[in-house]
Coordinates of N, CA and C in Angstrom, one line a residue:
M1 N -14.4 -16.9 -79.7 CA -15.4 -16.9 -80.8 C -16.2 -18.2 -80.7
L2 N -17.5 -18.0 -80.9 CA -18.4 -19.2 -80.8 C -18.7 -19.7 -82.2
A3 N -18.6 -21.1 -82.2 CA -19.0 -21.7 -83.5 C -20.5 -21.7 -83.6
D4 N -21.0 -21.7 -84.9 CA -22.4 -21.9 -85.0 C -22.8 -23.3 -84.6
S5 N -24.1 -23.5 -84.4 CA -24.5 -24.8 -83.9 C -24.2 -25.9 -84.9
H6 N -24.4 -25.7 -86.2 CA -24.1 -26.7 -87.2 C -22.6 -27.1 -87.1
E7 N -21.7 -26.2 -87.0 CA -20.3 -26.4 -86.9 C -20.0 -27.1 -85.6
L8 N -20.5 -26.7 -84.5 CA -20.2 -27.3 -83.2 C -20.8 -28.7 -83.2
L9 N -22.0 -29.0 -83.6 CA -22.5 -30.3 -83.6 C -21.7 -31.3 -84.5
S10 N -21.2 -30.8 -85.6 CA -20.4 -31.6 -86.5 C -19.1 -32.0 -85.8
T11 N -18.5 -31.1 -85.1 CA -17.2 -31.4 -84.4 C -17.5 -32.4 -83.2
L12 N -18.5 -32.2 -82.5 CA -18.8 -33.1 -81.4 C -19.2 -34.5 -81.9
E13 N -20.0 -34.5 -82.9 CA -20.3 -35.9 -83.5 C -19.1 -36.6 -84.0
Q14 N -18.2 -35.9 -84.6 CA -16.9 -36.6 -85.1 C -16.2 -37.2 -83.9
K15 N -16.2 -36.6 -82.7 CA -15.5 -37.1 -81.5 C -16.2 -38.4 -81.0
V16 N -17.5 -38.5 -81.1 CA -18.1 -39.7 -80.5 C -18.7 -40.7 -81.4
S17 N -18.8 -40.3 -82.7 CA -19.5 -41.2 -83.7 C -19.1 -42.6 -83.7
P18 N -17.8 -42.9 -83.8 CA -17.4 -44.4 -84.0 C -17.8 -45.2 -82.7
T19 N -17.5 -44.7 -81.5 CA -17.9 -45.4 -80.3 C -19.4 -45.5 -80.1
Y20 N -20.1 -44.4 -80.4 CA -21.5 -44.4 -80.2 C -22.2 -45.4 -81.1
A21 N -21.8 -45.4 -82.4 CA -22.4 -46.3 -83.3 C -22.1 -47.8 -82.9
A22 N -20.9 -48.1 -82.5 CA -20.5 -49.4 -82.1 C -21.4 -49.9 -80.9
L23 N -21.5 -49.0 -79.9 CA -22.3 -49.3 -78.7 C -23.7 -49.5 -79.0
L24 N -24.3 -48.7 -79.9 CA -25.7 -48.8 -80.3 C -25.9 -50.2 -80.9
V25 N -25.0 -50.7 -81.7 CA -25.2 -52.1 -82.3 C -25.3 -53.1 -81.2
I26 N -24.3 -53.0 -80.2 CA -24.3 -54.0 -79.1 C -25.5 -53.9 -78.2
D27 N -25.9 -52.6 -77.9 CA -27.1 -52.4 -77.1 C -28.4 -53.1 -77.8
R28 N -28.5 -52.9 -79.1 CA -29.6 -53.5 -79.8 C -29.6 -55.0 -79.7
E29 N -28.4 -55.6 -79.9 CA -28.2 -57.0 -79.9 C -28.6 -57.5 -78.5
A30 N -28.3 -56.7 -77.5 CA -28.5 -57.1 -76.1 C -30.0 -57.0 -75.7
G31 N -30.8 -56.4 -76.6 CA -32.2 -56.3 -76.3 C -32.6 -55.0 -75.5
V32 N -31.7 -54.1 -75.4 CA -31.9 -52.8 -74.7 C -32.9 -51.9 -75.5
L33 N -33.8 -51.3 -74.8 CA -34.7 -50.4 -75.4 C -33.9 -49.1 -75.7
V34 N -33.7 -48.7 -77.0 CA -33.0 -47.5 -77.3 C -34.0 -46.4 -77.6
I35 N -33.9 -45.3 -76.9 CA -34.8 -44.2 -77.0 C -34.0 -43.0 -77.5
F36 N -34.5 -42.4 -78.6 CA -33.8 -41.3 -79.2 C -34.5 -40.0 -78.6
I37 N -33.6 -39.1 -78.2 CA -34.1 -37.8 -77.7 C -33.8 -36.7 -78.7
Q38 N -34.9 -36.0 -79.1 CA -34.7 -35.0 -80.1 C -35.0 -33.6 -79.5
A39 N -33.9 -32.8 -79.6 CA -34.0 -31.4 -79.1 C -34.7 -30.5 -80.1
I40 N -35.8 -29.9 -79.7 CA -36.5 -28.9 -80.6 C -36.6 -27.6 -79.8
Y41 N -35.9 -26.6 -80.2 CA -35.8 -25.4 -79.5 C -36.5 -24.2 -80.3
D42 N -37.6 -24.5 -81.0 CA -38.3 -23.5 -81.7 C -38.7 -22.4 -80.6
P43 N -38.7 -21.1 -81.0 CA -39.0 -20.0 -80.1 C -40.3 -20.2 -79.3
Q44 N -41.3 -20.8 -79.8 CA -42.6 -20.9 -79.0 C -42.4 -21.9 -77.9
Y45 N -41.4 -22.7 -77.8 CA -41.2 -23.7 -76.7 C -40.3 -23.2 -75.7
L46 N -39.5 -22.1 -75.9 CA -38.5 -21.7 -75.0 C -39.1 -20.7 -73.9
L47 N -38.6 -20.9 -72.7 CA -39.0 -20.0 -71.6 C -38.1 -18.8 -71.6
A48 N -38.6 -17.7 -71.1 CA -37.8 -16.4 -71.0 C -36.4 -16.6 -70.4
P49 N -36.2 -17.3 -69.3 CA -34.9 -17.4 -68.8 C -33.9 -18.1 -69.7
M50 N -34.3 -19.1 -70.5 CA -33.4 -19.7 -71.4 C -33.0 -18.7 -72.6
C51 N -34.0 -18.0 -73.1 CA -33.7 -17.0 -74.1 C -32.8 -15.9 -73.7
E52 N -33.1 -15.4 -72.5 CA -32.3 -14.3 -71.9 C -30.8 -14.8 -71.6
R53 N -30.7 -16.0 -71.1 CA -29.4 -16.6 -70.9 C -28.6 -16.8 -72.2
D54 N -29.2 -17.3 -73.2 CA -28.6 -17.4 -74.5 C -28.1 -16.1 -75.0
L55 N -28.9 -15.0 -74.9 CA -28.5 -13.7 -75.3 C -27.3 -13.2 -74.5
H56 N -27.3 -13.4 -73.2 CA -26.3 -13.0 -72.3 C -24.9 -13.6 -72.6
V57 N -24.9 -14.9 -73.0 CA -23.7 -15.6 -73.2 C -23.3 -15.6 -74.7
G58 N -24.1 -15.0 -75.5 CA -23.8 -14.9 -77.0 C -24.1 -16.1 -77.8
A59 N -25.0 -17.0 -77.3 CA -25.3 -18.2 -78.0 C -26.1 -17.8 -79.2
R60 N -25.8 -18.4 -80.3 CA -26.5 -18.1 -81.6 C -27.9 -18.8 -81.6
M61 N -28.9 -18.0 -81.9 CA -30.2 -18.5 -82.0 C -30.7 -18.2 -83.4
P62 N -31.6 -18.9 -84.0 CA -32.2 -20.1 -83.4 C -31.3 -21.3 -83.7
R63 N -31.6 -22.3 -82.9 CA -30.9 -23.6 -83.1 C -31.9 -24.7 -82.9
C64 N -31.6 -25.9 -83.4 CA -32.4 -27.1 -83.2 C -33.9 -26.8 -83.5
L65 N -34.2 -26.1 -84.6 CA -35.5 -25.9 -85.0 C -36.1 -27.1 -85.7
M66 N -37.4 -27.4 -85.5 CA -38.1 -28.5 -86.1 C -37.8 -28.5 -87.6
G67 N -37.3 -29.7 -88.1 CA -37.1 -29.9 -89.5 C -35.7 -29.4 -90.0
S68 N -34.9 -28.8 -89.1 CA -33.6 -28.3 -89.5 C -32.5 -29.3 -89.2
W69 N -31.3 -29.0 -89.7 CA -30.2 -29.9 -89.5 C -29.9 -30.1 -88.1
G70 N -30.0 -29.0 -87.3 CA -29.7 -29.1 -85.8 C -30.6 -30.0 -85.0
A71 N -31.8 -30.2 -85.5 CA -32.8 -31.1 -84.8 C -32.8 -32.5 -85.3
D72 N -32.0 -32.8 -86.4 CA -32.0 -34.1 -87.0 C -31.1 -35.1 -86.2
F73 N -31.3 -36.4 -86.3 CA -30.4 -37.4 -85.8 C -29.3 -37.6 -86.8
H74 N -28.0 -37.7 -86.4 CA -26.9 -37.8 -87.2 C -26.1 -39.1 -86.9
V75 N -25.4 -39.6 -87.8 CA -24.5 -40.7 -87.7 C -25.2 -42.1 -87.5
V76 N -26.2 -42.1 -86.7 CA -27.0 -43.4 -86.5 C -28.4 -43.2 -86.9
A77 N -29.0 -44.2 -87.4 CA -30.4 -44.1 -87.8 C -31.3 -44.8 -86.7
R78 N -32.4 -44.2 -86.5 CA -33.4 -44.8 -85.6 C -34.1 -45.9 -86.3
R79 N -34.4 -46.9 -85.6 CA -35.2 -48.0 -86.1 C -36.7 -47.7 -85.9
A80 N -37.6 -48.2 -86.7 CA -39.0 -47.9 -86.6 C -39.6 -48.2 -85.2
N81 N -39.0 -49.2 -84.5 CA -39.6 -49.6 -83.2 C -38.9 -48.8 -82.1
E82 N -38.0 -47.9 -82.3 CA -37.4 -47.2 -81.3 C -38.0 -45.8 -81.1
P83 N -38.5 -45.6 -79.9 CA -39.3 -44.3 -79.6 C -38.4 -43.1 -79.7
V84 N -39.0 -42.0 -80.0 CA -38.4 -40.7 -80.0 C -39.1 -39.8 -79.0
V85 N -38.4 -39.2 -78.1 CA -38.9 -38.3 -77.1 C -38.4 -36.9 -77.5
I86 N -39.4 -36.0 -77.7 CA -39.0 -34.6 -78.1 C -38.9 -33.8 -76.8
K87 N -37.8 -33.1 -76.7 CA -37.6 -32.2 -75.5 C -37.4 -30.8 -76.0
H88 N -37.8 -29.9 -75.1 CA -37.6 -28.4 -75.3 C -36.7 -27.8 -74.3
R89 N -36.1 -28.6 -73.4 CA -35.2 -28.1 -72.4 C -33.9 -28.9 -72.5
Y90 N -32.9 -28.6 -71.8 CA -31.7 -29.4 -71.8 C -31.9 -30.8 -71.3
S91 N -32.7 -30.9 -70.2 CA -33.0 -32.2 -69.7 C -34.1 -32.8 -70.5
A92 N -33.9 -34.1 -70.8 CA -35.0 -34.8 -71.5 C -36.2 -35.2 -70.7
F93 N -36.0 -34.9 -69.4 CA -37.2 -35.2 -68.4 C -38.1 -34.0 -68.3
A94 N -37.6 -32.8 -68.5 CA -38.4 -31.6 -68.3 C -39.5 -31.5 -69.3
N95 N -40.8 -31.6 -68.7 CA -42.0 -31.5 -69.5 C -42.0 -32.4 -70.8
S96 N -41.5 -33.6 -70.7 CA -41.6 -34.5 -71.8 C -42.3 -35.8 -71.3
E97 N -42.4 -36.8 -72.3 CA -43.0 -38.0 -72.0 C -42.0 -39.1 -71.5
L98 N -40.7 -38.7 -71.3 CA -39.7 -39.7 -71.1 C -39.9 -40.5 -69.8
D99 N -40.3 -39.9 -68.7 CA -40.5 -40.7 -67.5 C -41.6 -41.7 -67.6
D100 N -42.7 -41.2 -68.2 CA -43.9 -42.1 -68.4 C -43.5 -43.3 -69.4
L101 N -42.7 -43.0 -70.4 CA -42.3 -44.1 -71.3 C -41.4 -45.1 -70.6
L102 N -40.5 -44.6 -69.8 CA -39.6 -45.6 -69.1 C -40.4 -46.4 -68.1
K103 N -41.3 -45.8 -67.4 CA -42.2 -46.5 -66.4 C -43.0 -47.6 -67.1
R104 N -43.6 -47.2 -68.3 CA -44.4 -48.2 -69.0 C -43.6 -49.4 -69.4
H105 N -42.3 -49.3 -69.6 CA -41.4 -50.4 -70.0 C -40.7 -51.0 -68.8
G106 N -41.0 -50.5 -67.6 CA -40.4 -51.0 -66.3 C -38.9 -50.8 -66.2
I107 N -38.4 -49.7 -66.8 CA -37.0 -49.5 -66.8 C -36.6 -48.6 -65.6
R108 N -35.6 -49.0 -64.9 CA -35.1 -48.3 -63.8 C -33.6 -47.8 -63.9
N109 N -32.9 -48.5 -64.8 CA -31.5 -48.1 -65.1 C -31.3 -47.5 -66.5
L110 N -30.5 -46.5 -66.5 CA -30.3 -45.8 -67.8 C -28.9 -45.7 -68.2
L111 N -28.6 -45.9 -69.5 CA -27.3 -45.6 -70.1 C -27.5 -44.3 -70.9
L112 N -26.7 -43.3 -70.6 CA -26.8 -42.0 -71.3 C -25.6 -41.8 -72.2
A113 N -25.9 -41.3 -73.5 CA -24.9 -40.9 -74.4 C -25.4 -39.7 -75.2
G114 N -24.5 -38.9 -75.6 CA -24.9 -37.7 -76.5 C -24.1 -36.5 -76.2
V115 N -24.6 -35.4 -76.9 CA -23.9 -34.2 -76.8 C -24.9 -33.1 -76.3
A116 N -24.5 -32.2 -75.6 CA -23.2 -32.0 -75.0 C -23.2 -32.5 -73.5
T117 N -22.1 -33.1 -73.2 CA -21.9 -33.8 -71.8 C -22.4 -32.8 -70.7
D118 N -21.9 -31.6 -70.8 CA -22.0 -30.6 -69.7 C -23.4 -29.9 -69.7
T119 N -24.2 -30.1 -70.7 CA -25.5 -29.5 -70.7 C -26.6 -30.6 -70.8
C120 N -26.9 -31.1 -71.9 CA -28.0 -32.0 -72.1 C -27.8 -33.3 -71.4
A121 N -26.7 -34.0 -71.6 CA -26.5 -35.3 -71.0 C -26.5 -35.2 -69.5
E122 N -25.7 -34.2 -68.9 CA -25.7 -34.0 -67.5 C -27.1 -33.6 -66.9
S123 N -27.8 -32.7 -67.6 CA -29.1 -32.3 -67.1 C -30.0 -33.5 -67.0
T124 N -30.0 -34.3 -68.1 CA -30.9 -35.4 -68.1 C -30.5 -36.4 -67.1
G125 N -29.2 -36.7 -66.9 CA -28.8 -37.6 -65.9 C -29.1 -37.2 -64.5
R126 N -28.9 -35.9 -64.2 CA -29.3 -35.4 -62.9 C -30.8 -35.5 -62.6
D127 N -31.6 -35.1 -63.5 CA -33.0 -35.2 -63.3 C -33.5 -36.7 -63.1
A128 N -32.9 -37.6 -63.9 CA -33.2 -39.0 -63.8 C -32.8 -39.5 -62.4
Y129 N -31.7 -39.1 -61.9 CA -31.2 -39.5 -60.5 C -32.2 -39.0 -59.5
F130 N -32.6 -37.7 -59.6 CA -33.5 -37.1 -58.6 C -34.9 -37.7 -58.6
I131 N -35.3 -38.4 -59.6 CA -36.6 -39.0 -59.6 C -36.5 -40.5 -59.5
G132 N -35.3 -41.0 -59.1 CA -35.2 -42.4 -58.7 C -34.7 -43.4 -59.7
Y133 N -34.0 -42.9 -60.8 CA -33.4 -43.8 -61.7 C -31.9 -44.0 -61.4
Y134 N -31.4 -45.2 -61.7 CA -30.0 -45.5 -61.6 C -29.4 -45.1 -62.9
V135 N -28.4 -44.2 -62.9 CA -27.9 -43.6 -64.2 C -26.4 -43.9 -64.4
T136 N -26.1 -44.3 -65.6 CA -24.7 -44.5 -66.0 C -24.5 -43.6 -67.3
L137 N -23.5 -42.8 -67.2 CA -23.1 -41.9 -68.3 C -21.9 -42.6 -69.1
V138 N -22.1 -42.8 -70.4 CA -21.0 -43.5 -71.2 C -20.1 -42.4 -71.7
A139 N -19.0 -42.2 -71.0 CA -18.1 -41.0 -71.3 C -17.6 -40.9 -72.7
D140 N -17.2 -42.0 -73.3 CA -16.7 -41.9 -74.7 C -17.8 -41.9 -75.8
C141 N -19.0 -41.8 -75.3 CA -20.1 -41.6 -76.2 C -20.8 -40.3 -76.0
C142 N -20.0 -39.4 -75.3 CA -20.5 -38.0 -75.0 C -19.3 -37.1 -75.4
A143 N -19.7 -35.8 -75.6 CA -18.6 -34.8 -75.8 C -19.2 -33.5 -75.4
G144 N -18.3 -32.6 -75.1 CA -18.6 -31.2 -74.8 C -18.0 -30.3 -75.8
A145 N -18.4 -29.0 -75.8 CA -17.9 -28.0 -76.7 C -16.4 -27.8 -76.4
A146 N -16.0 -27.9 -75.2 CA -14.6 -27.8 -74.7 C -14.3 -29.1 -73.9
E147 N -13.1 -29.6 -74.2 CA -12.7 -30.8 -73.5 C -12.7 -30.7 -72.0
R148 N -12.4 -29.5 -71.5 CA -12.4 -29.2 -70.0 C -13.8 -29.3 -69.5
D149 N -14.8 -28.8 -70.2 CA -16.2 -28.9 -69.8 C -16.7 -30.3 -69.7
H150 N -16.3 -31.1 -70.7 CA -16.6 -32.5 -70.8 C -16.0 -33.2 -69.5
R151 N -14.7 -33.0 -69.3 CA -14.1 -33.7 -68.1 C -14.7 -33.3 -66.8
V152 N -14.9 -32.0 -66.6 CA -15.5 -31.5 -65.3 C -16.9 -32.1 -65.1
A153 N -17.7 -32.2 -66.2 CA -19.0 -32.7 -66.1 C -19.0 -34.2 -65.7
L154 N -18.0 -35.0 -66.3 CA -17.9 -36.4 -66.0 C -17.5 -36.6 -64.5
E155 N -16.6 -35.8 -64.0 CA -16.1 -35.9 -62.6 C -17.3 -35.5 -61.7
R156 N -18.0 -34.5 -62.0 CA -19.1 -34.0 -61.1 C -20.2 -35.1 -61.1
F157 N -20.5 -35.6 -62.3 CA -21.5 -36.7 -62.4 C -21.2 -37.9 -61.6
E158 N -20.0 -38.4 -61.8 CA -19.6 -39.6 -61.0 C -19.5 -39.4 -59.5
H159 N -19.2 -38.2 -59.1 CA -19.1 -37.8 -57.7 C -20.5 -37.8 -57.1
D160 N -21.5 -37.2 -57.8 CA -22.8 -36.9 -57.2 C -24.0 -37.7 -57.7
Y161 N -24.0 -38.3 -59.0 CA -25.2 -38.7 -59.5 C -25.2 -40.2 -60.0
G162 N -24.1 -40.7 -60.5 CA -24.1 -42.0 -61.0 C -22.8 -42.5 -61.6
A163 N -22.8 -43.6 -62.1 CA -21.5 -44.2 -62.7 C -21.1 -43.5 -64.0
V164 N -19.8 -43.4 -64.2 CA -19.3 -43.0 -65.5 C -18.4 -44.1 -66.0
V165 N -18.7 -44.6 -67.2 CA -18.0 -45.7 -67.8 C -17.6 -45.4 -69.2
N166 N -16.9 -46.2 -69.9 CA -16.6 -46.1 -71.3 C -17.3 -47.3 -72.0
S167 N -17.5 -47.1 -73.3 CA -18.3 -48.1 -74.1 C -17.7 -49.5 -74.0
P168 N -16.4 -49.7 -73.9 CA -15.9 -51.1 -73.8 C -16.4 -51.8 -72.5
D169 N -16.6 -51.0 -71.4 CA -17.1 -51.5 -70.1 C -18.5 -52.1 -70.3
V170 N -19.3 -51.3 -71.1 CA -20.7 -51.8 -71.3 C -20.7 -53.0 -72.2
I171 N -19.9 -52.9 -73.3 CA -19.8 -54.1 -74.2 C -19.3 -55.3 -73.5
E172 N -18.4 -55.2 -72.6 CA -17.9 -56.3 -71.8 C -19.0 -56.9 -70.9
A173 N -19.8 -56.0 -70.3 CA -20.9 -56.5 -69.5 C -21.9 -57.3 -70.3
W174 N -22.2 -56.8 -71.5 CA -23.1 -57.6 -72.4 C -22.5 -58.9 -72.7
Q175 N -21.2 -59.0 -73.0 CA -20.6 -60.2 -73.5 C -20.4 -61.2 -72.3
R176 N -20.3 -60.8 -71.1 CA -20.3 -61.7 -69.9 C -21.6 -62.3 -69.6
S177 N -22.7 -61.7 -70.0 CA -24.0 -62.2 -69.7 C -24.4 -63.4 -70.6
D178 N -25.3 -64.2 -70.0 CA -25.7 -65.4 -70.7 C -26.9 -65.2 -71.7
T179 N -27.8 -64.3 -71.4 CA -29.0 -64.2 -72.2 C -29.3 -62.7 -72.4
P180 N -30.1 -62.3 -73.4 CA -30.4 -60.9 -73.6 C -31.1 -60.3 -72.4
T181 N -31.9 -61.2 -71.7 CA -32.6 -60.7 -70.5 C -31.6 -60.3 -69.4
T182 N -30.6 -61.1 -69.1 CA -29.7 -60.8 -68.1 C -28.6 -59.8 -68.5
R183 N -28.5 -59.6 -69.8 CA -27.5 -58.7 -70.4 C -28.0 -57.3 -70.2
S184 N -29.2 -57.1 -70.1 CA -29.8 -55.7 -70.2 C -29.5 -54.9 -68.9
L185 N -28.8 -53.8 -69.1 CA -28.5 -52.9 -68.0 C -29.8 -52.1 -67.7
A186 N -30.7 -52.1 -68.7 CA -32.0 -51.4 -68.5 C -32.9 -52.4 -67.8
T187 N -32.6 -52.6 -66.5 CA -33.3 -53.7 -65.7 C -34.8 -53.4 -65.6
R188 N -35.5 -54.5 -65.9 CA -37.0 -54.4 -65.8 C -37.5 -54.7 -64.4
T189 N -38.5 -54.0 -64.0 CA -39.0 -54.2 -62.6 C -40.1 -55.3 -62.7
G190 N -40.4 -55.9 -61.5 CA -41.6 -56.6 -61.3 C -41.7 -57.9 -62.0

């Protein structure tokens, strides 16, 4: 049985909320640019293969519609100076402004967190790696619909695309650093 997207997102968020919220506070203190990615899957934005695949696997549609609960940010609030990138695919890099935004800020290294590990987080991380970013997936700030899917995605990611760490590793790195500039894992170029 498939849970509806509202129920599934609630469950996933409960798994990662405390660690994600704590890491976000530390990231902000360290001067890291926090970018919020918003999934908007309104029908006019979806390509035929995605719609057909959703039907084939029994995924409930519609989900993550503009203005709906599924498209909102939960648990943590975005600050006014933190950009939002809207995505219409699982990867935040596919047909979005994310790559341009990162380049404008000179960012080469990314910390990824979110749901679901095995779809959106992994797709974004893969695409980032393929276009030249150093990518770190924060495992305890991600979750999948099934624990097995989460674990397999983490193993595959670490084997092929980038580092997999837990939030205490990131927090420790910030604490070992002397200044906000050297603390930033989002290394600035040039």
